[in-house]
Coordinates of C-alpha atoms in Angstrom, one line a residue:
Chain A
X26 CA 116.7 46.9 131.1
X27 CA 120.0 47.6 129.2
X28 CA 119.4 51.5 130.4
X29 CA 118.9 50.8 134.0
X30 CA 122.5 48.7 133.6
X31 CA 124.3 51.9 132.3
X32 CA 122.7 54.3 134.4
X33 CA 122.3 53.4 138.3
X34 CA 120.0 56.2 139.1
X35 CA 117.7 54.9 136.3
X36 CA 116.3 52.5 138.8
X37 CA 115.3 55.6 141.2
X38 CA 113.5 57.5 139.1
X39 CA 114.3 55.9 135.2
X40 CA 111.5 55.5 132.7
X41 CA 112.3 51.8 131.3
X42 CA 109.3 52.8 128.5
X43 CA 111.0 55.9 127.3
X44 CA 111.1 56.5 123.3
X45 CA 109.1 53.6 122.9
X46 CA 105.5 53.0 121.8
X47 CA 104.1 52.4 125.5
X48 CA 106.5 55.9 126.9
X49 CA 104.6 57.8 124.3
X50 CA 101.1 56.3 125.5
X51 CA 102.3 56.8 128.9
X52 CA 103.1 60.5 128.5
X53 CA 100.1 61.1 127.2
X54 CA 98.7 59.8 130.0
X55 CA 100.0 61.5 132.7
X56 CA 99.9 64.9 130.5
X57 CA 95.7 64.4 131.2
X58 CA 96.4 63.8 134.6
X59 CA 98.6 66.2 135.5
X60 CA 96.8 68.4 138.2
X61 CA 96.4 72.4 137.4
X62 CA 98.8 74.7 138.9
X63 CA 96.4 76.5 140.7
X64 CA 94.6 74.8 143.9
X65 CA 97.3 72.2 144.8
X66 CA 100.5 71.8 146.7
X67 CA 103.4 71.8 144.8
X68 CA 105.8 69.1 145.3
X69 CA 104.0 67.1 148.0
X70 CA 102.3 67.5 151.3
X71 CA 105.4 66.0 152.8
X72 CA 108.1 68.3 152.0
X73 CA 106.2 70.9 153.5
X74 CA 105.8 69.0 157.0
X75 CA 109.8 69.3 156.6
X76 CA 110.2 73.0 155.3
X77 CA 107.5 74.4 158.0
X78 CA 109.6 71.8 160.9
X79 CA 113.2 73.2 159.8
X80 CA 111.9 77.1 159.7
X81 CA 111.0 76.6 163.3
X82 CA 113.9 75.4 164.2
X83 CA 115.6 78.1 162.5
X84 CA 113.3 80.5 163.7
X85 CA 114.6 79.7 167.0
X86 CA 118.3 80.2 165.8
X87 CA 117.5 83.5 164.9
X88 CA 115.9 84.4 168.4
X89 CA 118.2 83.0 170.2
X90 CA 120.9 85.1 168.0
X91 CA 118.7 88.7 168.5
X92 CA 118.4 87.7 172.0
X93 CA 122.6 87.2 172.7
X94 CA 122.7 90.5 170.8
X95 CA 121.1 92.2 173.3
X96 CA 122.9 90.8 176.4
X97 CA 125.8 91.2 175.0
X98 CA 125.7 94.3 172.4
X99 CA 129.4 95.5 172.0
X100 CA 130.7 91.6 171.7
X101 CA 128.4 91.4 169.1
X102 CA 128.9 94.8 167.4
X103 CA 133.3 94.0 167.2
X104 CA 132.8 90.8 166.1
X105 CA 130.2 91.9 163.1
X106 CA 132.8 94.0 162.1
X107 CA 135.1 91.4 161.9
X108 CA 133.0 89.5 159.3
X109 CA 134.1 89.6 155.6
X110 CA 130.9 91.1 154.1
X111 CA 131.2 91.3 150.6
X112 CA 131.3 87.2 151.1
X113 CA 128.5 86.7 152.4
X114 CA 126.9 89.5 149.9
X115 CA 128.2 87.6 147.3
X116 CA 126.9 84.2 148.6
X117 CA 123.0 85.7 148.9
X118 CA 123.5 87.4 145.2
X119 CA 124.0 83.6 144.2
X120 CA 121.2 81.8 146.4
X121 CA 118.7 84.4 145.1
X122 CA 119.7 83.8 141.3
X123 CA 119.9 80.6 142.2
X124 CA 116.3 80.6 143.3
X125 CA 115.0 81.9 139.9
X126 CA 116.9 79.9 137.8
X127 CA 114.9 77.1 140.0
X128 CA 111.5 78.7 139.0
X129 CA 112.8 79.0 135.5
X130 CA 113.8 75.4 135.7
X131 CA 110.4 73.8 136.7
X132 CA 108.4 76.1 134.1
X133 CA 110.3 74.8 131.5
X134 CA 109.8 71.1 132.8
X135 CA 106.2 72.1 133.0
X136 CA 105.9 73.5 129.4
X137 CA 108.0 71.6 128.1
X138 CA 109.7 74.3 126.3
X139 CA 113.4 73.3 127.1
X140 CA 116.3 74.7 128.6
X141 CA 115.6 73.4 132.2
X142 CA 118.7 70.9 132.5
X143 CA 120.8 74.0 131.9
X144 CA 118.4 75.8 134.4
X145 CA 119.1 73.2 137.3
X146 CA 122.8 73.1 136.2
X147 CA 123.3 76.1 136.9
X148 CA 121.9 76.3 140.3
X149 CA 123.6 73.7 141.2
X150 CA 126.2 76.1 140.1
X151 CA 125.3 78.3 141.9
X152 CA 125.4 76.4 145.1
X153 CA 128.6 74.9 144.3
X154 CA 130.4 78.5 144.2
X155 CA 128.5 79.8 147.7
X156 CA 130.2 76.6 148.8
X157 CA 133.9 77.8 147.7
X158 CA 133.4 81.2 148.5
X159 CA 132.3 80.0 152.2
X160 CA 135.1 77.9 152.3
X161 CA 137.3 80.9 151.7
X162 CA 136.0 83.3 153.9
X163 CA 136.0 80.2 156.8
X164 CA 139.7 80.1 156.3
X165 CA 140.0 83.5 156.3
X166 CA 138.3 84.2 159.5
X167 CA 139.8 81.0 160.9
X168 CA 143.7 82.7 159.8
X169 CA 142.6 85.7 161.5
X170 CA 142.3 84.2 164.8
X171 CA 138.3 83.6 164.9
X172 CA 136.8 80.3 166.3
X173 CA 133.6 78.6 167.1
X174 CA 134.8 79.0 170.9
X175 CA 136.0 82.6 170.7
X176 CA 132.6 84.3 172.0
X177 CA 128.9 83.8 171.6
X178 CA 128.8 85.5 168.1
X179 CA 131.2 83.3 166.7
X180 CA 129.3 80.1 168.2
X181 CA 126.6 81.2 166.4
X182 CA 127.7 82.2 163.5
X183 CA 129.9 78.8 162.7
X184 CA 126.8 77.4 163.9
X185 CA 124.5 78.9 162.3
X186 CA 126.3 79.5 158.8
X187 CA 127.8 75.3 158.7
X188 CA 123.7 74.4 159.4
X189 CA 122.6 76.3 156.3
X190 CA 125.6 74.8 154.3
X191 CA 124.7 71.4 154.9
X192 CA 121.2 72.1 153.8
X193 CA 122.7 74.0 151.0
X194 CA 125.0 70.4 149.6
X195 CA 121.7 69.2 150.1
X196 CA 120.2 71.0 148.0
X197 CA 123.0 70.2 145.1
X198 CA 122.2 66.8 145.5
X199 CA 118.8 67.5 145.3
X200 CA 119.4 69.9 142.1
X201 CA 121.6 67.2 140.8
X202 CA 118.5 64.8 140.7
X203 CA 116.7 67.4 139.4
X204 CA 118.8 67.9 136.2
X205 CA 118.9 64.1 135.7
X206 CA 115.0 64.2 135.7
X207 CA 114.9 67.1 133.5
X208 CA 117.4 65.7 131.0
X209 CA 114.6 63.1 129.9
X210 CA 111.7 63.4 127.3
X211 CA 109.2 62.2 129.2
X212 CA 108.2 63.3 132.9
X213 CA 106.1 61.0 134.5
X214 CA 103.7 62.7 137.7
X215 CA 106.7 61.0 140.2
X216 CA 109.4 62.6 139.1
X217 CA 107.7 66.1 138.2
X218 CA 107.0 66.3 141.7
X219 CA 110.1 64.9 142.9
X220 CA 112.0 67.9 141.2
X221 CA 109.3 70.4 142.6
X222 CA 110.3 69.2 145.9
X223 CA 113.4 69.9 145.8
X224 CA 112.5 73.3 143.8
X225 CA 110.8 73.9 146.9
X226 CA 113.5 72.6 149.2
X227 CA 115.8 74.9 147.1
X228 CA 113.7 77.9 148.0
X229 CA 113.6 77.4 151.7
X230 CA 117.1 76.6 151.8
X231 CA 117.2 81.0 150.0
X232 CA 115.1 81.9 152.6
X233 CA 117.0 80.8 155.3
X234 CA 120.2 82.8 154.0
X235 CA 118.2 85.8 153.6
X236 CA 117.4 86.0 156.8
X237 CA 120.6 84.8 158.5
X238 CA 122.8 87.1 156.3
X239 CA 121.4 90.7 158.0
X240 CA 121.0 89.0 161.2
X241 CA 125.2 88.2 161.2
X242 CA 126.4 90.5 159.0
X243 CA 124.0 93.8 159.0
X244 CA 122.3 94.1 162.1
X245 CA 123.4 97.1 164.2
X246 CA 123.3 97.4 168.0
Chain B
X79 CA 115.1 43.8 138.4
X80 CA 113.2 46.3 139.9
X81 CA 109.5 45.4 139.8
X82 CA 107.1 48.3 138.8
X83 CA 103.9 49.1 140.2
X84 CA 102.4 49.9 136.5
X85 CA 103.8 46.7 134.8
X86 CA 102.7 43.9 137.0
X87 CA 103.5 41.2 134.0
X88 CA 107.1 42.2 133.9
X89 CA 106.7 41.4 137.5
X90 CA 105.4 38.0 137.4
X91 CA 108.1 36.7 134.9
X92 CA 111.3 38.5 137.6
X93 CA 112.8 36.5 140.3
X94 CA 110.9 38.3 142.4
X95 CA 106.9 37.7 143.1
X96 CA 104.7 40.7 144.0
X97 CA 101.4 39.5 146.1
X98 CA 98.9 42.6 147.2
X99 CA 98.7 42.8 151.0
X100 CA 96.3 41.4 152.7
X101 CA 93.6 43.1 155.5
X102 CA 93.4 41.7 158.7
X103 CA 89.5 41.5 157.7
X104 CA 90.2 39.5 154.9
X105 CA 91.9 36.4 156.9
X106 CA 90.0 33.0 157.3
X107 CA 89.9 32.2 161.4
X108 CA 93.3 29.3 160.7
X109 CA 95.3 32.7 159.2
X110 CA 94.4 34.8 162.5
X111 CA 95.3 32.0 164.5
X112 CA 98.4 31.5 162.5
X113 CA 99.1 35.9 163.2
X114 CA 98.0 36.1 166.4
X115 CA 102.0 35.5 168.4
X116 CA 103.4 37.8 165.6
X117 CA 100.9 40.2 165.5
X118 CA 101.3 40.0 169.9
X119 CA 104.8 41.0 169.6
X120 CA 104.2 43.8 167.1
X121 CA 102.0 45.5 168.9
X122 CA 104.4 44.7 172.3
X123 CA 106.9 46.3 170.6
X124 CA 104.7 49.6 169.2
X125 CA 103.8 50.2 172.7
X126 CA 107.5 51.1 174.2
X127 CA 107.4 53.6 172.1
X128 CA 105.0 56.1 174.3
X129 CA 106.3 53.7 177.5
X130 CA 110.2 54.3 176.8
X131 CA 108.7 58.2 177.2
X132 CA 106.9 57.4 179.9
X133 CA 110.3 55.5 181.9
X134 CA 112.7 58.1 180.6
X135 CA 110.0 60.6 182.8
X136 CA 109.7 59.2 185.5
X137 CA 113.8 58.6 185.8
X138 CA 115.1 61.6 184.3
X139 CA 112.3 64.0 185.0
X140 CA 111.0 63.3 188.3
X141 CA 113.5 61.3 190.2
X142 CA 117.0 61.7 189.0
X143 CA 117.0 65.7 187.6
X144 CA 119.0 65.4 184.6
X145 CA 116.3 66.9 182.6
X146 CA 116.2 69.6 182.3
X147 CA 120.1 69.2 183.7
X148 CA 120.3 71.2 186.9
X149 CA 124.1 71.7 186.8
X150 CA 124.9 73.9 183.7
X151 CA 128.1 73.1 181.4
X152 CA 130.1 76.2 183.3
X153 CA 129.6 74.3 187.3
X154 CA 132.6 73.5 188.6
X155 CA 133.8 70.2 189.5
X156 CA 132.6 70.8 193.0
X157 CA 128.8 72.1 192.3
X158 CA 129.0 69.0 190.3
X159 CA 130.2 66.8 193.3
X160 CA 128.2 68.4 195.5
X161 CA 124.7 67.6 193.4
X162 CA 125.0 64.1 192.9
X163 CA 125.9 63.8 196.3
X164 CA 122.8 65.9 197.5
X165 CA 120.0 63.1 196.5
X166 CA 122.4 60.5 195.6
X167 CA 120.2 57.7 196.5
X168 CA 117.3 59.3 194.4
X169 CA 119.5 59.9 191.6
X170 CA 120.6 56.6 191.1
X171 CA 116.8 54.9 191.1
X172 CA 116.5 57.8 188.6
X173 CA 119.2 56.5 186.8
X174 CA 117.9 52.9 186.6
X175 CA 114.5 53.8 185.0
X176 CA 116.2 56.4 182.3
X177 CA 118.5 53.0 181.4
X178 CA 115.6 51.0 181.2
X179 CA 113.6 53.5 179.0
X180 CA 116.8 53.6 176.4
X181 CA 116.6 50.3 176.3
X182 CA 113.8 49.5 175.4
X183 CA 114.2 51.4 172.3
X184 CA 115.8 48.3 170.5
X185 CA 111.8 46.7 171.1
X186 CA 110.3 50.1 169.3
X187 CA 112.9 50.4 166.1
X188 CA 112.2 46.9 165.6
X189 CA 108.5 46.9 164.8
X190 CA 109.0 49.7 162.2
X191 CA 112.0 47.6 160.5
X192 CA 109.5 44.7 160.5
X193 CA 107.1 46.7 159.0
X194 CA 108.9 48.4 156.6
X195 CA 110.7 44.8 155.6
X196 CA 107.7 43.5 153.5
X197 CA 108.6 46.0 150.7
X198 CA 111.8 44.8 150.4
X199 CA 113.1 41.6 148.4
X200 CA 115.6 38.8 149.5
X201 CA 118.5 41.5 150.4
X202 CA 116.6 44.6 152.9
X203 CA 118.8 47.2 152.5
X204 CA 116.9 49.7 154.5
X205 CA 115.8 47.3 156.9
X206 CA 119.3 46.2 158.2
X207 CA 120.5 50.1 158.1
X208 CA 117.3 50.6 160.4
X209 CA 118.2 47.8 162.2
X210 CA 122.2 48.4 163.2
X211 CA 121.8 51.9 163.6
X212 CA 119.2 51.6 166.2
X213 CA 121.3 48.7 167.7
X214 CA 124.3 50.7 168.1
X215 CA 122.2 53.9 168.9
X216 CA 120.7 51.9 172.3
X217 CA 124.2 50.5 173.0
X218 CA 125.5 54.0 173.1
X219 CA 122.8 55.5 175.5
X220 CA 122.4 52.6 177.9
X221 CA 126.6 52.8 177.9
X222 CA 125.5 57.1 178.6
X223 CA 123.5 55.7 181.9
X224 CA 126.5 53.6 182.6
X225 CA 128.7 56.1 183.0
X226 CA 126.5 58.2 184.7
X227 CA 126.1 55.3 187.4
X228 CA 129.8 55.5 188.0
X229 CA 129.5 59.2 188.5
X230 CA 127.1 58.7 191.2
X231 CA 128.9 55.8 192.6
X232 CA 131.8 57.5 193.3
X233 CA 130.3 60.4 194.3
X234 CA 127.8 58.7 196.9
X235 CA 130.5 56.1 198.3
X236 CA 132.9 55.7 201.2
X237 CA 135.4 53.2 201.8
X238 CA 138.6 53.0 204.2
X239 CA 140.8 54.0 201.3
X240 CA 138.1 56.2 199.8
X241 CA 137.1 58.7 202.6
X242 CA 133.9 61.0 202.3
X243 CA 135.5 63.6 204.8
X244 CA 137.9 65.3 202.7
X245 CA 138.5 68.7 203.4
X246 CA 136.8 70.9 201.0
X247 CA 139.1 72.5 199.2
X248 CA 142.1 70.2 199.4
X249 CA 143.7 68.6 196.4
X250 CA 142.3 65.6 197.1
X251 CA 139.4 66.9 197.0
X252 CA 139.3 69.1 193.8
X253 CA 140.8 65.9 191.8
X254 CA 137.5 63.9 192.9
X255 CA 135.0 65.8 192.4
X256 CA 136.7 66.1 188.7
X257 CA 136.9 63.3 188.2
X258 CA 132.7 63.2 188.9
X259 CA 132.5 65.9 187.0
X260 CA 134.5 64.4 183.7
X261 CA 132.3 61.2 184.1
X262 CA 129.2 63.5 184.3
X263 CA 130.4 65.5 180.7
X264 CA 131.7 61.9 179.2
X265 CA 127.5 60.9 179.9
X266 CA 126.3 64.1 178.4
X267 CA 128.8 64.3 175.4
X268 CA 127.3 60.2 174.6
X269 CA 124.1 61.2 175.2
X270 CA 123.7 64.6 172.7
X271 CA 126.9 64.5 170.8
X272 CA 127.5 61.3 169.1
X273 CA 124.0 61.7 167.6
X274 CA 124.8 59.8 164.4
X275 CA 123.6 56.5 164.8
X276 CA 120.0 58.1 165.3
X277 CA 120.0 60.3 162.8
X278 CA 121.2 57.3 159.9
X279 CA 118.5 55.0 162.0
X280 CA 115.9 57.8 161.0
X281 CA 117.1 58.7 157.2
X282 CA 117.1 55.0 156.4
X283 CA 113.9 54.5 157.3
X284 CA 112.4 57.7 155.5
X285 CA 114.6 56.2 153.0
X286 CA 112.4 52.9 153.0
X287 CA 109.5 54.9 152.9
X288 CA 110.0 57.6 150.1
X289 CA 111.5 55.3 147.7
X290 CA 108.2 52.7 147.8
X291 CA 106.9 53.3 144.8
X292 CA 103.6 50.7 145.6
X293 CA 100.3 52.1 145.6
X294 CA 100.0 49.9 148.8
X295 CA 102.7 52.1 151.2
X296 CA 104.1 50.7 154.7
X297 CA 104.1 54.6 156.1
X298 CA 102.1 57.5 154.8
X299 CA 105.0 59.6 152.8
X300 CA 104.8 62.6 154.9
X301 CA 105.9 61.0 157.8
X302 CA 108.9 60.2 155.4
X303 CA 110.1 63.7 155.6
X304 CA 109.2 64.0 159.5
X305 CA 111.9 61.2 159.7
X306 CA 114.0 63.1 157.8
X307 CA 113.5 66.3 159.9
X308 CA 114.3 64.3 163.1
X309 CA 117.1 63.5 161.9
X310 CA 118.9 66.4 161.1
X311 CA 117.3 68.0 164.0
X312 CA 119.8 65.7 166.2
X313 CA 123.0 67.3 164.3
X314 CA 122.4 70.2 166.9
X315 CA 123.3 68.3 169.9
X316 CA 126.7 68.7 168.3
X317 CA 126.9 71.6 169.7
X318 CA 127.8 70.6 173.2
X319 CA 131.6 70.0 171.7
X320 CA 131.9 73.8 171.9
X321 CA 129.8 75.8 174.3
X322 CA 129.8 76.0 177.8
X323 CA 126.3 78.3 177.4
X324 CA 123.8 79.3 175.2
X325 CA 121.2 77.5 172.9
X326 CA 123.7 75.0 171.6
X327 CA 125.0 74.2 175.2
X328 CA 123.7 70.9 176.3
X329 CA 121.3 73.1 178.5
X330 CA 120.6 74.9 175.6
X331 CA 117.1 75.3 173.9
X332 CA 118.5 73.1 170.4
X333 CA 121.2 70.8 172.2
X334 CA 118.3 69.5 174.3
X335 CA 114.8 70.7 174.4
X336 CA 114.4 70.6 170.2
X337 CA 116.3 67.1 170.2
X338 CA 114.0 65.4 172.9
X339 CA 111.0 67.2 171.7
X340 CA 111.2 66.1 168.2
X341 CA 112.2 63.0 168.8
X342 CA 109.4 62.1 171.3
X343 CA 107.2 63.3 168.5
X344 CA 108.6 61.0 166.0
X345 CA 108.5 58.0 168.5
X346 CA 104.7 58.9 169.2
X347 CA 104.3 59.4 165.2
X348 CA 105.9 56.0 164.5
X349 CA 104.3 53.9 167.3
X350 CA 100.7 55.2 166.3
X351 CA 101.7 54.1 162.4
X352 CA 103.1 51.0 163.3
X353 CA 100.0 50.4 165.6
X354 CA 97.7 51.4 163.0
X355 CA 99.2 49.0 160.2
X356 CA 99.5 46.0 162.6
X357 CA 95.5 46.7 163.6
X358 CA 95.0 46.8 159.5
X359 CA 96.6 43.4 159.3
X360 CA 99.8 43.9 158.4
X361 CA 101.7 41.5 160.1
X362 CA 102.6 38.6 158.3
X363 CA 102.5 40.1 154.7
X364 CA 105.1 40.3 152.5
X365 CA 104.7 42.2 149.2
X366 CA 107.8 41.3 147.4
X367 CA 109.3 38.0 148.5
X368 CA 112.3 36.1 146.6
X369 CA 111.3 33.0 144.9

């Protein structure tokens, strides 16, 4: 009780039992029933429902932005050029070491070998410097003249790119949680699975930037 | 104190009581008796889910054409004019049932705040965001058809001061037909663009289902993080702020057809689970209550 006072996440996802008599018994416990690896979703079925949802939705996005291309190929083609690349080249260098430090991160929970709050502090690290550096280039392009109005590209780019970053602070929140869990000695099955979800979330959240990146930045006419 | 589904002593000796819920089945003949006006209403209420889909058809599908919107973002003021004026009368029967169908809405989001409620204690956090979001959520549509009937008003009515033979082309004319067309943007920009009270309505109440930690949940916890998806997936009608075409235009295939679609499918979703629940005997239940 006197944790849960100090610590107001502790009533989220808090183990009131921990370093006690009953937290050791209770690891134990969920140590036997912790499901194998292999054979079984990770996180939970839910998350998926939302990672398969938002990739259609994005899927969409990136449709609609191949099929603008090719009504309107030299709009497209100037205003690629105009892009600051070696941002956004930056920015997928950190989501996809980002993304292994996340793999890292849950083996460690799972072995319980250590290491994986500095794992998920990191990513969230990560994150919290794509965030900066697209906040730079966004004032950059802004100075330059660019806006959301200027032409189809743009629309979809400032689109497309603010979407992703609000999935991405999602996903610090998410890897913020995540450290908190990790932080503890004992992981019940709850919050093992609540910080593969949002391992998971982390991942799809990559995937997304790996696929917008080439389609705004690379992609020739 | 937070009462934990693994330490039901602890629970017993809080200020709050846990009791298991109970199955319809279970009930003695008095207790059914007792349910049977509540359980009425909730079930009332589950069904406008599929019937505010089936009003919002027949007014803004089949009668009225506003969706899928006939006049893109680019019209001018005068295509504008010169639609609403073209099946006025049909428009504005249209326009009736699409108000009716948003706002009935307020019957649907209660059921699943009434639902969700019995996990709650004596101050239902979740339940009351539910609750105001969805209240100001149906204001802000039915005000949408509002101004959509003052759009066809004025562009279906003559008066002595306010003649309907204006020369096409004039001044006169240009400044009313936009002023049509700014009451016929002002509808869409309420309808797709302040999307925020529906997408808060829909986090809270994933938020009341994810954070259940019962072995006896209100929702199954997938359809948690379909609430979730739904709601983000409204943060694209922003996009009518800023483009006159395009997927993000309120023609556009995100703006509009992945708004309504989801949402439909999360109204459907919902009105089945809150169906299925109030069949199980979940209607006057109350897992944690404050002594």
């Amino acid at each position: 009780m006197t944790q849960m006072q100090q610590d107001p996440l502790a009533g989220l996802f808090g183990d009131p039992f921990q370093g006690t008599a009953r937290g050791e018994a209770i690891r134990i416990a969920t140590e036997k029933e912790r499901k194998p690896l292999k054979g079984r979703i990770p996180g939970e079925a839910g998350i998926w429902i939302f990672i398969i949802g938002d990739l259609i939705a994005f899927s969409i996005i990136f449709l609609v932005i191949v099929s603008a291309r090719m009504d309107e190929p030299e709009v497209f083609e100037a205003s690629r050029h105009s892009l600051h690349i070696e941002f956004g080249a930056l920015n997928t260098l950190l989501l996809l070491v980002g993304s292994l430090l996340v793999v890292r991160a849950i083996r460690a929970m799972r072995t319980g070998s250590g290491g994986a709050p500095l794992l998920f502090g990191l990513t969230w690290l990560c994150g919290l410097i794509f965030v900066v550096n697209k906040g730079i280039e966004y004032s950059m392009l802004i100075n330059d003249g660019h806006s959301i109005d200027e032409n189809l590209f743009y629309g979809y780019y400032f689109i497309g790119t603010a979407l992703h970053l609000f999935h991405l602070v999602i996903g610090m929140i998410g890897m913020f949680v995540a450290y908190r869990i990790s932080k503890r000695a004992v992981h019940t099955n709850r919050e093992m699975q609540l910080a593969e979800v949002f391992g998971a979330y982390w991942h799809l959240v990559d995937l997304l930037w790996v696929i917008l990146f080439p389609l705004l930045y690379l992609m020739r006419v | 104190m937070t009462v934990r589904d693994f330490e039901p002593s602890s629970a017993a000796a809080s200020p709050e009581q846990m009791v298991p819920s109970q199955s319809y089945e279970d009930l003695s003949p008095a207790q059914k008796d007792a349910q049977s006006m509540n359980r009425i209403g909730q079930l009332a209420c589950a069904f406008w889910g599929p019937g505010m889909i089936v009003f919002f058809g027949i007014g803004a599908i089949w009668l009225s054409g506003y969706w899928p919107p006939e006049k893109l973002p680019g019209a001018s003021a005068v295509e504008v004019l010169e639609w609403y004026q073209a099946h006025n009368t049909r428009l504005k029967v249209g326009l009736v049932f699409m108000t009716i169908a948003y706002s009935v809405m307020c019957w649907y989001g209660v059921v699943m705040a009434v639902q969700t409620r019995r996990k709650e204690g004596a101050f239902p956090v979740w339940t009351y965001v539910q609750l105001v979001c969805m209240a100001c959520g149906t204001a802000q549509i039915v005000i949408m058809g509002a101004v959509w009937y003052a759009a066809a008003f004025r562009a279906g009515g003559c008066s002595d001061k306010n003649p309907c033979d204006l020369a096409p082309g004039s001044m006169e004319y240009i400044a009313y037909a936009a002023n049509v067309q700014m009451m016929h943007d002002l509808g869409w920009m309420i309808l797709l663009g302040t999307w925020m009270p529906f997408t808060f309505w829909n986090w809270a109440l994933a938020a009341a289902i994810l954070l259940d930690k019962s072995s006896t949940p209100v929702f199954p916890r997938w359809s948690g993080y379909l609430s979730i998806l739904a709601g983000c997936s409204y943060i694209c009608g922003q996009g009518d702020l800023f483009f006159f075409e395009g997927a993000f235009g309120w023609n556009g295939i995100f703006a509009l057809y992945w708004n309504f679609g989801i949402f439909g499918f999360w109204v459907l979703t919902f009105a089945w689970l809150s169906y299925k629940n109030v069949q199980r005997g979940y209607v006057h239940t109350q897992d944690v209550v404050a002594k």
